[in-house]
PDB file of C-alpha atoms in Angstrom:
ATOM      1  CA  UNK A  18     -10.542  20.737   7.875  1.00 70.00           C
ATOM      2  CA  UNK A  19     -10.410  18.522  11.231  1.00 82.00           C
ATOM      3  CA  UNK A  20      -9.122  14.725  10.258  1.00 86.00           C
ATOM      4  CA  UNK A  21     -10.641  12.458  12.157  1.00 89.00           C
ATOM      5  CA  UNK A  22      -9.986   9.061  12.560  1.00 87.00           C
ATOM      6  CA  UNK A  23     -11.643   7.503   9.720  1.00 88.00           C
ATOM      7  CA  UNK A  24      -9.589   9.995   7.360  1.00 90.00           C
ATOM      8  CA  UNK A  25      -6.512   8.905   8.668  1.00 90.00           C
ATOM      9  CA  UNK A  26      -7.084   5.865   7.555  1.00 89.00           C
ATOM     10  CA  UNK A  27      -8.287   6.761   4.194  1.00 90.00           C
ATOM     11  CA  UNK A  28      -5.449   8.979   3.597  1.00 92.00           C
ATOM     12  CA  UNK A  29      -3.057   6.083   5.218  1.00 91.00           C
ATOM     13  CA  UNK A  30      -4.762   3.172   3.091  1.00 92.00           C
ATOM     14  CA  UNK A  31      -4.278   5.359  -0.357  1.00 95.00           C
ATOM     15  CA  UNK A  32      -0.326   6.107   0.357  1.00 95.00           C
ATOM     16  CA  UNK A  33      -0.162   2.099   0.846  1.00 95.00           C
ATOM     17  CA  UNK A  34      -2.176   1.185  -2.315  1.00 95.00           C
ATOM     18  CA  UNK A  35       0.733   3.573  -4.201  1.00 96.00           C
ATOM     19  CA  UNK A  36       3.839   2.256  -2.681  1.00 96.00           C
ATOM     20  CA  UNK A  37       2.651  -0.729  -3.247  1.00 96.00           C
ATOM     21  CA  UNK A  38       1.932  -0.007  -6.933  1.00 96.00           C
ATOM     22  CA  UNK A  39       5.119   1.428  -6.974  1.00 96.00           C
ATOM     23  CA  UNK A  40       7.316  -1.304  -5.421  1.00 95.00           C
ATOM     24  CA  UNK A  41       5.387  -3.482  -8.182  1.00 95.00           C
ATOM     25  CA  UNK A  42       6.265  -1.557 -10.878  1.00 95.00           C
ATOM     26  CA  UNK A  43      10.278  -1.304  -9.835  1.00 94.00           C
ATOM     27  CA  UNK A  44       9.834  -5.560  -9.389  1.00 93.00           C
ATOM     28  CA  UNK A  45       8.460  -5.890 -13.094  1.00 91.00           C
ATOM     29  CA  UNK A  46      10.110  -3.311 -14.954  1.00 93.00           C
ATOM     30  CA  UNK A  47      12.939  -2.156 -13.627  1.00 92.00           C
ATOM     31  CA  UNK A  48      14.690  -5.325 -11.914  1.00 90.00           C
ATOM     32  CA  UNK A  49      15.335  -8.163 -13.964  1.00 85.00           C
ATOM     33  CA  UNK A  50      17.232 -10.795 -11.420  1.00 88.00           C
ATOM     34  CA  UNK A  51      15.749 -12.013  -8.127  1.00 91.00           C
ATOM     35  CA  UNK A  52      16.029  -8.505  -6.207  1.00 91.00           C
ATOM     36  CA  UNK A  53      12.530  -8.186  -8.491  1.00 92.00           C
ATOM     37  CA  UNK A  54      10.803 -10.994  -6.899  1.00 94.00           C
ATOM     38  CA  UNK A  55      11.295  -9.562  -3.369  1.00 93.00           C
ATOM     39  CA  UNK A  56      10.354  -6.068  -4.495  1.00 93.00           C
ATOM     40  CA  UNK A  57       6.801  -7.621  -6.016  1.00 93.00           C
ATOM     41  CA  UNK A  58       6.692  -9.591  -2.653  1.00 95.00           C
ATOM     42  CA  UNK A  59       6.904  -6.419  -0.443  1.00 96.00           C
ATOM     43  CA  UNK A  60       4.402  -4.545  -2.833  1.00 95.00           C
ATOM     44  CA  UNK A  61       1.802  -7.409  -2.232  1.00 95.00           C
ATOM     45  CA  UNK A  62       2.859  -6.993   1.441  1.00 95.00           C
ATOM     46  CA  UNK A  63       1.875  -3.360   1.397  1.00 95.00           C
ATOM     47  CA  UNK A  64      -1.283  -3.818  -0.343  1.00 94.00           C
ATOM     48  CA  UNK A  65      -2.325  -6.531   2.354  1.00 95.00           C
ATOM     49  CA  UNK A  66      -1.892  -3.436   5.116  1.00 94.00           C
ATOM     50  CA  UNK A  67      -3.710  -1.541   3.069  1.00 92.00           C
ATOM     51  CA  UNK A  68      -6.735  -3.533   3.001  1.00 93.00           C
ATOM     52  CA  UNK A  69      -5.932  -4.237   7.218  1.00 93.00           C
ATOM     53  CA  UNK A  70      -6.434  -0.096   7.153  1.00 88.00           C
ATOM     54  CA  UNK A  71      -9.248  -0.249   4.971  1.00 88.00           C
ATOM     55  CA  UNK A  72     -11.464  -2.496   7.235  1.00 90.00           C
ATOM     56  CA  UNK A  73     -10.787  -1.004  10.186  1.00 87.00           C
ATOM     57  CA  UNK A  74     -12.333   2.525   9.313  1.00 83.00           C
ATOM     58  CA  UNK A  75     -15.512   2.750  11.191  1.00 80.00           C
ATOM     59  CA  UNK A  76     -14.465   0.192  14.279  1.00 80.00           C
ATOM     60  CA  UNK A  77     -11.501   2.032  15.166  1.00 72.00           C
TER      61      UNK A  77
END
Protein backbone atom coordinates (compact mmCIF):
# COMPACT_ATOMS: atom_id res chain seq x y z
CA UNK A 1 0.00 0.00 0.00
CA UNK A 2 1.78 3.32 -1.41
CA UNK A 3 0.91 6.46 1.12
CA UNK A 4 0.57 9.28 -0.60
CA UNK A 5 0.34 12.58 0.50
CA UNK A 6 -3.16 12.95 1.43
CA UNK A 7 -2.71 9.74 3.78
CA UNK A 8 -0.06 11.24 5.53
CA UNK A 9 -2.05 13.63 6.57
CA UNK A 10 -4.92 11.53 7.53
CA UNK A 11 -2.81 9.24 9.44
CA UNK A 12 -0.90 12.53 10.95
CA UNK A 13 -4.32 14.42 11.75
CA UNK A 14 -5.76 11.09 13.68
CA UNK A 15 -2.42 10.66 15.98
CA UNK A 16 -3.09 14.55 16.83
CA UNK A 17 -6.87 14.21 17.52
CA UNK A 18 -5.55 11.27 20.24
CA UNK A 19 -2.79 13.06 21.94
CA UNK A 20 -4.81 15.61 22.17
CA UNK A 21 -7.63 13.55 23.74
CA UNK A 22 -5.12 12.19 25.76
CA UNK A 23 -3.34 15.30 27.13
CA UNK A 24 -7.14 16.28 27.97
CA UNK A 25 -7.87 13.47 29.79
CA UNK A 26 -4.40 13.62 32.06
CA UNK A 27 -5.58 17.73 32.55
CA UNK A 28 -9.14 16.64 33.90
CA UNK A 29 -8.59 13.54 35.62
CA UNK A 30 -5.47 12.96 36.60
CA UNK A 31 -4.00 16.54 37.66
CA UNK A 32 -5.77 18.39 40.13
CA UNK A 33 -3.48 21.78 40.64
CA UNK A 34 -2.55 24.16 37.81
CA UNK A 35 -0.06 21.64 35.93
CA UNK A 36 -3.88 20.49 34.67
CA UNK A 37 -4.73 23.70 33.12
CA UNK A 38 -1.57 23.71 30.93
CA UNK A 39 -2.00 20.05 30.04
CA UNK A 40 -5.86 20.93 28.73
CA UNK A 41 -4.17 24.02 27.08
CA UNK A 42 -1.62 21.92 25.06
CA UNK A 43 -4.42 19.29 24.20
CA UNK A 44 -6.54 22.18 22.63
CA UNK A 45 -3.19 23.18 21.03
CA UNK A 46 -2.87 19.81 19.40
CA UNK A 47 -6.31 19.58 18.25
CA UNK A 48 -5.90 23.12 16.50
CA UNK A 49 -2.85 21.30 14.32
CA UNK A 50 -4.95 18.77 13.75
CA UNK A 51 -7.58 20.60 12.06
CA UNK A 52 -4.33 22.85 10.22
CA UNK A 53 -3.56 18.99 8.83
CA UNK A 54 -6.99 18.32 8.13
CA UNK A 55 -7.54 21.26 5.66
CA UNK A 56 -4.64 21.00 3.95
CA UNK A 57 -5.29 17.41 2.44
CA UNK A 58 -6.06 17.92 -1.14
CA UNK A 59 -3.95 21.45 -1.62
CA UNK A 60 -0.84 20.08 -0.44
Amino acid sequence: MAMNKNTVLAWATWIMILVGLSLIALGAFRYDDVAGWGFAAVGVGFFAVAWVFNALKGRV
